[in-house]
């Protein structure tokens, strides 16, 4: 088939109904808004083979089922972690044997660096949603922003025992901070890079607020100094947020941990009797977000169903199962449910928001941040 190139060298497959071919760029999509025909998209999707959707959360299984029931077509959701998704898309594209159709990938830098330039995947925003989705989250499409937040044990402490992240580098918290290992969790090294690039002044100000003197940043950034000090304070590292949640939130403890974890783990308060509490007010940020991008396989044989799914997942109904875990849609008209257990929506503006404009810098600097952590970590 003939292919047409767009930004990043992305290939969009021709042969679709004209009304269904929309440019990736937000401006082009907006111009096509008046001609967008949702009913025609649904009809075309129903004539295509079953849709396969991948995400790193098991909730995608139920989401795909609901999508299929809503529109009267076939769809299957599968839980696949981001690294495996990236490899799957690449291998299937190179083999000319595309099996996965839609991917929600929590590793935005890798997707932007590896998939879009190669033409293995494409991004699409429904023209009737461009005025609702934050502009910087349209190219490529960011489906949700997940978060990792500083957390404490509400059984041990009436309020968060830490008010400044530099406190966590002090002897009092030596060996008592639980988190995932940054060497195995790229969103952590991306977070380090985002802090240094966009908020290093805030990290320096937090240092001065805590220690009462300015931080010398002539040789190294405030962020790098914090990362080094944090690693040297022997945090308890695990392979999942579940490890951190258990260390921090398990009832009956005598000496509490601080922890960094996804707000999704706060459901364990009800499911497992944990005592997880959000560190509202900790400076300079209560945590950080990372962006999950929604992409279509360039060679999908269900392009209209794929577009329909990407449109649907940007609605309140479509993203509801993930919103329950505190994942925020980039659709500004979609919020979090009132019974979301962490209460993160009320404190969302205290998070370090992921900046997609420097995603490639995050990708390029991962190894440097991993090296800094590796060399600084005190077991």
Coordinates of C-alpha atoms in Angstrom, one line a residue:
X1 CA 0.0 0.0 0.0
X2 CA 1.0 3.6 -0.6
X3 CA 2.0 5.5 2.5
X4 CA 1.9 9.2 3.3
X5 CA 4.4 10.7 5.8
X6 CA 3.6 13.0 8.7
X7 CA 5.6 14.3 11.6
X8 CA 8.3 12.0 12.9
X9 CA 8.2 10.1 9.6
X10 CA 5.0 8.4 10.7
X11 CA 3.2 6.4 8.0
X12 CA -0.5 6.6 7.7
X13 CA -2.0 3.8 5.6
X14 CA -4.2 4.9 2.6
X15 CA -7.3 3.2 1.4
X16 CA -9.6 4.3 4.2
X17 CA -12.8 6.2 3.7
X18 CA -11.8 9.9 3.1
X19 CA -13.7 11.2 6.1
X20 CA -11.7 8.9 8.4
X21 CA -8.2 10.0 7.4
X22 CA -7.3 12.8 9.8
X23 CA -3.8 14.4 10.2
X24 CA -1.9 13.9 13.4
X25 CA -1.3 17.5 13.9
X26 CA -3.9 19.2 16.2
X27 CA -4.5 22.1 13.8
X28 CA -5.3 19.9 10.9
X29 CA -7.6 17.8 13.0
X30 CA -9.4 20.9 14.2
X31 CA -10.0 22.1 10.6
X32 CA -11.5 18.7 9.8
X33 CA -13.9 18.9 12.7
X34 CA -17.0 20.0 10.7
X35 CA -16.7 17.1 8.4
X36 CA -16.1 14.4 11.0
X37 CA -18.8 11.8 10.9
X38 CA -18.9 9.6 14.0
X39 CA -21.7 7.4 12.7
X40 CA -19.7 6.6 9.6
X41 CA -16.7 5.7 11.7
X42 CA -18.8 3.3 13.8
X43 CA -20.2 1.7 10.7
X44 CA -16.7 1.3 9.1
X45 CA -15.4 -0.1 12.4
X46 CA -18.1 -2.8 12.6
X47 CA -17.0 -4.1 9.2
X48 CA -13.4 -4.7 10.3
X49 CA -11.7 -7.7 12.0
X50 CA -11.7 -7.9 15.8
X51 CA -9.7 -5.2 17.6
X52 CA -6.8 -6.0 20.0
X53 CA -5.8 -3.4 22.5
X54 CA -2.8 -3.5 24.9
X55 CA -2.1 -1.5 28.1
X56 CA 0.1 -2.0 31.1
X57 CA -3.0 -2.3 33.4
X58 CA -5.2 -5.3 33.7
X59 CA -8.2 -3.0 33.6
X60 CA -7.8 -2.9 29.8
X61 CA -9.6 -6.2 29.6
X62 CA -12.8 -4.9 31.0
X63 CA -12.4 -1.6 29.1
X64 CA -12.2 -3.5 25.8
X65 CA -15.3 -5.5 26.6
X66 CA -17.3 -2.4 27.4
X67 CA -16.1 -0.8 24.2
X68 CA -17.2 -3.8 22.2
X69 CA -20.6 -3.8 23.9
X70 CA -21.0 -0.1 23.4
X71 CA -20.5 -0.1 19.7
X72 CA -21.5 -3.7 18.7
X73 CA -18.2 -5.0 17.5
X74 CA -15.4 -7.3 18.7
X75 CA -12.5 -6.2 20.8
X76 CA -10.0 -7.9 23.2
X77 CA -7.9 -6.2 25.8
X78 CA -4.6 -7.6 27.0
X79 CA -2.3 -6.5 29.8
X80 CA 1.3 -6.0 28.5
X81 CA 3.9 -3.9 30.2
X82 CA 5.4 -1.0 28.2
X83 CA 8.8 -2.6 27.3
X84 CA 7.1 -5.7 25.9
X85 CA 4.6 -3.4 24.0
X86 CA 7.5 -1.6 22.4
X87 CA 9.2 -4.8 21.3
X88 CA 5.9 -6.2 20.1
X89 CA 5.1 -3.3 17.9
X90 CA 8.6 -3.2 16.4
X91 CA 8.8 -6.9 15.7
X92 CA 5.3 -7.2 14.2
X93 CA 5.9 -4.1 12.0
X94 CA 9.2 -5.4 10.7
X95 CA 7.8 -8.8 10.1
X96 CA 4.7 -7.4 8.3
X97 CA 2.5 -9.4 10.6
X98 CA 0.7 -6.9 12.8
X99 CA -1.5 -8.5 15.5
X100 CA -1.9 -5.6 18.0
X101 CA -3.9 -2.7 16.9
X102 CA -4.0 -0.1 19.7
X103 CA -1.4 0.5 22.4
X104 CA -1.6 2.7 25.5
X105 CA 2.1 3.0 26.4
X106 CA 3.1 4.5 29.8
X107 CA 6.7 5.1 28.5
X108 CA 6.1 8.2 26.4
X109 CA 9.9 8.9 25.7
X110 CA 10.5 5.4 24.4
X111 CA 7.4 5.6 22.2
X112 CA 8.4 9.0 20.7
X113 CA 12.0 8.0 20.2
X114 CA 11.5 4.4 18.9
X115 CA 8.1 4.0 17.4
X116 CA 7.0 7.2 15.7
X117 CA 10.2 7.9 13.7
X118 CA 10.3 4.4 12.4
X119 CA 6.7 4.6 11.1
X120 CA 5.8 1.5 13.2
X121 CA 2.9 3.4 14.9
X122 CA 0.8 6.5 14.3
X123 CA -1.1 8.9 16.6
X124 CA -4.6 10.1 15.9
X125 CA -6.9 12.6 17.7
X126 CA -10.6 12.6 17.0
X127 CA -11.5 15.9 15.3
X128 CA -14.5 16.4 17.5
X129 CA -12.2 16.2 20.6
X130 CA -9.4 18.6 19.8
X131 CA -11.0 21.5 21.6
X132 CA -11.2 19.4 24.8
X133 CA -7.8 17.8 24.9
X134 CA -4.8 19.9 26.2
X135 CA -2.9 21.0 23.1
X136 CA 0.5 19.7 24.2
X137 CA -1.1 16.2 24.7
X138 CA -2.3 15.9 21.1
X139 CA 0.8 15.0 19.1
X140 CA 1.2 12.3 20.0
X141 CA -2.1 11.7 21.9
X142 CA -1.7 11.4 25.6
X143 CA -4.6 9.3 26.9
X144 CA -3.9 9.6 30.6
X145 CA -1.4 11.1 33.1
X146 CA -0.6 8.6 35.8
X147 CA 1.0 9.8 39.1
X148 CA 3.4 8.7 41.7
X149 CA 2.9 10.4 45.1
X150 CA 4.7 10.7 48.4
X151 CA 2.8 8.6 50.9
X152 CA 2.8 8.0 54.7
X153 CA 1.1 5.6 57.2
X154 CA -2.0 7.3 58.7
X155 CA -2.1 4.9 61.6
X156 CA 1.3 6.1 62.8
X157 CA 1.0 9.8 61.9
X158 CA -1.9 12.2 62.1
X159 CA -0.4 14.2 59.2
X160 CA 2.5 13.6 56.8
X161 CA 5.7 13.5 58.9
X162 CA 7.7 15.2 56.1
X163 CA 7.1 18.6 54.7
X164 CA 10.1 18.9 52.3
X165 CA 11.7 16.2 50.1
X166 CA 15.2 17.2 51.4
X167 CA 14.2 15.8 54.8
X168 CA 14.2 12.4 53.2
X169 CA 18.0 12.7 52.7
X170 CA 18.5 13.2 56.5
X171 CA 19.7 10.4 58.9
X172 CA 16.2 10.2 60.4
X173 CA 14.9 8.6 57.2
X174 CA 17.9 6.4 56.4
X175 CA 16.6 3.1 55.2
X176 CA 13.0 4.2 55.7
X177 CA 11.9 5.4 52.3
X178 CA 10.2 2.7 50.1
X179 CA 10.1 3.1 46.3
X180 CA 10.7 1.3 43.1
X181 CA 14.3 0.9 41.9
X182 CA 15.0 3.7 39.4
X183 CA 17.3 1.3 37.6
X184 CA 14.2 -0.8 36.6
X185 CA 11.6 2.0 36.5
X186 CA 12.3 4.5 33.6
X187 CA 9.6 6.9 34.8
X188 CA 11.8 7.6 37.8
X189 CA 14.8 8.7 35.8
X190 CA 12.5 10.6 33.5
X191 CA 11.2 12.4 36.6
X192 CA 14.8 13.3 37.6
X193 CA 15.4 14.7 34.2
X194 CA 12.1 16.7 34.2
X195 CA 13.0 18.1 37.6
X196 CA 16.4 19.2 36.5
X197 CA 15.2 20.7 33.1
X198 CA 12.1 22.5 34.3
X199 CA 12.1 22.8 38.1
X200 CA 15.7 22.9 39.4
X201 CA 15.1 26.3 40.9
X202 CA 12.3 24.8 42.9
X203 CA 14.5 22.1 44.2
X204 CA 17.2 24.7 45.1
X205 CA 14.6 26.8 46.9
X206 CA 13.3 23.7 48.8
X207 CA 16.9 23.0 50.0
X208 CA 17.3 26.6 51.3
X209 CA 13.9 26.4 53.0
X210 CA 14.9 23.2 54.8
X211 CA 18.6 23.8 55.6
X212 CA 18.4 27.6 56.0
X213 CA 21.2 28.3 53.5
X214 CA 21.5 28.5 49.7
X215 CA 22.6 25.4 47.8
X216 CA 25.8 25.7 45.7
X217 CA 24.8 24.7 42.2
X218 CA 27.9 25.9 40.5
X219 CA 29.2 22.4 39.9
X220 CA 26.0 20.3 39.9
X221 CA 22.2 20.9 39.7
X222 CA 20.0 20.9 42.8
X223 CA 18.2 17.9 41.3
X224 CA 21.4 15.9 40.8
X225 CA 22.5 16.7 44.4
X226 CA 19.1 15.6 45.7
X227 CA 19.2 12.4 43.7
X228 CA 22.7 11.6 44.9
X229 CA 21.8 12.3 48.6
X230 CA 18.5 10.3 48.3
X231 CA 20.3 7.3 46.9
X232 CA 23.0 7.5 49.6
X233 CA 20.4 7.4 52.3
X234 CA 19.7 3.7 51.5
X235 CA 16.0 3.8 50.4
X236 CA 14.2 0.4 50.5
X237 CA 13.9 -0.5 46.8
X238 CA 11.4 -2.9 45.3
X239 CA 10.3 -4.2 41.9
X240 CA 6.8 -2.8 42.1
X241 CA 4.6 -0.2 43.8
X242 CA 3.0 -3.1 45.7
X243 CA 6.2 -3.5 47.6
X244 CA 6.3 0.1 48.6
X245 CA 2.6 0.1 49.5
X246 CA 3.0 -2.8 51.8
X247 CA 6.1 -1.3 53.5
X248 CA 4.4 2.0 54.1
X249 CA 0.7 1.1 54.6
X250 CA 0.7 -2.2 56.5
X251 CA -1.1 -1.8 59.8
X252 CA 0.6 -2.5 63.2
X253 CA 3.9 -0.9 62.5
X254 CA 6.1 0.7 65.1
X255 CA 8.5 2.7 62.9
X256 CA 7.0 4.1 59.8
X257 CA 8.2 4.3 56.3
X258 CA 7.7 7.1 53.8
X259 CA 7.0 5.9 50.3
X260 CA 6.6 6.9 46.6
X261 CA 4.0 5.0 44.7
X262 CA 1.1 5.1 42.3
X263 CA -2.1 6.5 43.7
X264 CA -3.7 3.3 42.3
X265 CA -2.3 1.5 45.4
X266 CA -4.6 3.5 47.7
X267 CA -7.3 1.0 46.8
X268 CA -5.4 -1.3 49.2
X269 CA -6.8 0.7 52.1
X270 CA -10.1 -1.0 51.4
X271 CA -8.9 -4.2 49.9
X272 CA -6.1 -5.0 52.4
X273 CA -6.6 -2.8 55.4
X274 CA -3.6 -0.6 54.6
X275 CA -3.2 2.9 56.0
X276 CA -1.9 4.9 53.0
X277 CA -2.2 8.7 53.2
X278 CA -1.3 11.4 50.7
X279 CA 1.5 13.7 51.7
X280 CA -0.5 16.9 50.9
X281 CA 1.7 19.9 50.9
X282 CA 5.2 18.4 50.8
X283 CA 7.6 20.8 49.0
X284 CA 8.3 21.4 46.2
X285 CA 6.0 18.7 44.8
X286 CA 3.9 15.9 46.3
X287 CA 4.9 13.6 43.4
X288 CA 5.1 13.6 39.7
X289 CA 3.1 12.5 36.7
X290 CA 4.0 10.4 33.6
X291 CA 2.1 10.3 30.4
X292 CA 0.5 7.3 28.7
X293 CA 0.3 7.7 24.9
X294 CA -2.3 6.1 22.7
X295 CA -1.0 4.8 19.4
X296 CA -2.3 2.7 16.5
X297 CA -0.1 0.1 14.8
X298 CA 0.7 1.5 11.3
X299 CA -0.3 -1.7 9.6
X300 CA -3.5 -2.5 11.5
X301 CA -6.3 -4.1 9.5
X302 CA -8.8 -2.4 11.8
X303 CA -7.9 1.3 11.4
X304 CA -11.4 2.6 11.9
X305 CA -12.0 0.5 15.0
X306 CA -8.7 1.6 16.3
X307 CA -9.7 5.3 15.8
X308 CA -13.0 4.6 17.4
X309 CA -11.3 3.1 20.5
X310 CA -9.0 6.1 20.8
X311 CA -11.9 8.4 20.6
X312 CA -13.9 6.4 23.2
X313 CA -11.0 6.1 25.7
X314 CA -10.9 9.9 25.7
X315 CA -14.4 10.0 27.2
X316 CA -15.4 9.8 30.8
X317 CA -17.1 6.4 30.2
X318 CA -14.0 5.0 28.3
X319 CA -11.4 6.0 30.9
X320 CA -13.6 5.4 34.0
X321 CA -11.8 2.2 35.2
X322 CA -8.4 3.9 35.2
X323 CA -9.8 7.2 36.6
X324 CA -10.8 5.2 39.6
X325 CA -7.0 4.7 40.2
X326 CA -6.3 8.4 40.1
X327 CA -5.2 8.5 36.4
X328 CA -6.2 11.7 34.9
X329 CA -7.5 12.0 31.3
X330 CA -6.0 14.7 29.1
X331 CA -9.6 15.5 28.1
X332 CA -10.2 18.6 30.2
X333 CA -13.9 17.8 30.6
X334 CA -13.1 14.5 32.3
X335 CA -12.2 14.4 36.0
X336 CA -11.8 11.8 38.7
X337 CA -14.6 10.1 40.5
X338 CA -15.6 11.4 43.9
X339 CA -14.8 8.0 45.5
X340 CA -11.3 7.8 44.1
X341 CA -9.4 6.6 47.2
X342 CA -6.3 8.8 47.3
X343 CA -8.0 12.2 46.9
X344 CA -5.3 13.2 44.4
X345 CA -7.6 15.4 42.2
X346 CA -7.8 18.0 44.9
X347 CA -4.0 18.1 45.1
X348 CA -3.3 17.6 41.4
X349 CA -1.7 21.1 41.0
X350 CA 0.9 20.1 43.5
X351 CA 2.3 17.4 41.2
X352 CA 5.2 17.9 38.9
X353 CA 3.4 17.6 35.6
X354 CA 5.1 15.8 32.8
X355 CA 6.3 18.1 30.0
X356 CA 6.0 16.2 26.7
X357 CA 8.1 18.8 24.9
X358 CA 11.3 17.4 26.4
X359 CA 10.4 13.7 26.2
X360 CA 13.3 13.0 23.9
X361 CA 15.7 14.6 26.4
X362 CA 14.4 12.3 29.1
X363 CA 15.1 9.4 26.7
X364 CA 18.6 10.6 25.9
X365 CA 19.5 11.2 29.6
X366 CA 18.2 8.0 31.1
X367 CA 21.6 6.3 31.2
X368 CA 23.2 9.2 32.9
X369 CA 20.6 9.3 35.7
X370 CA 20.8 5.6 36.1
X371 CA 24.6 5.8 36.5
X372 CA 24.3 8.6 39.0
X373 CA 21.8 6.5 41.1
X374 CA 23.9 3.3 40.8
X375 CA 27.1 5.0 41.9
X376 CA 25.4 6.9 44.8
X377 CA 23.2 4.1 46.2
X378 CA 24.1 2.9 49.6
X379 CA 22.8 -0.6 50.5

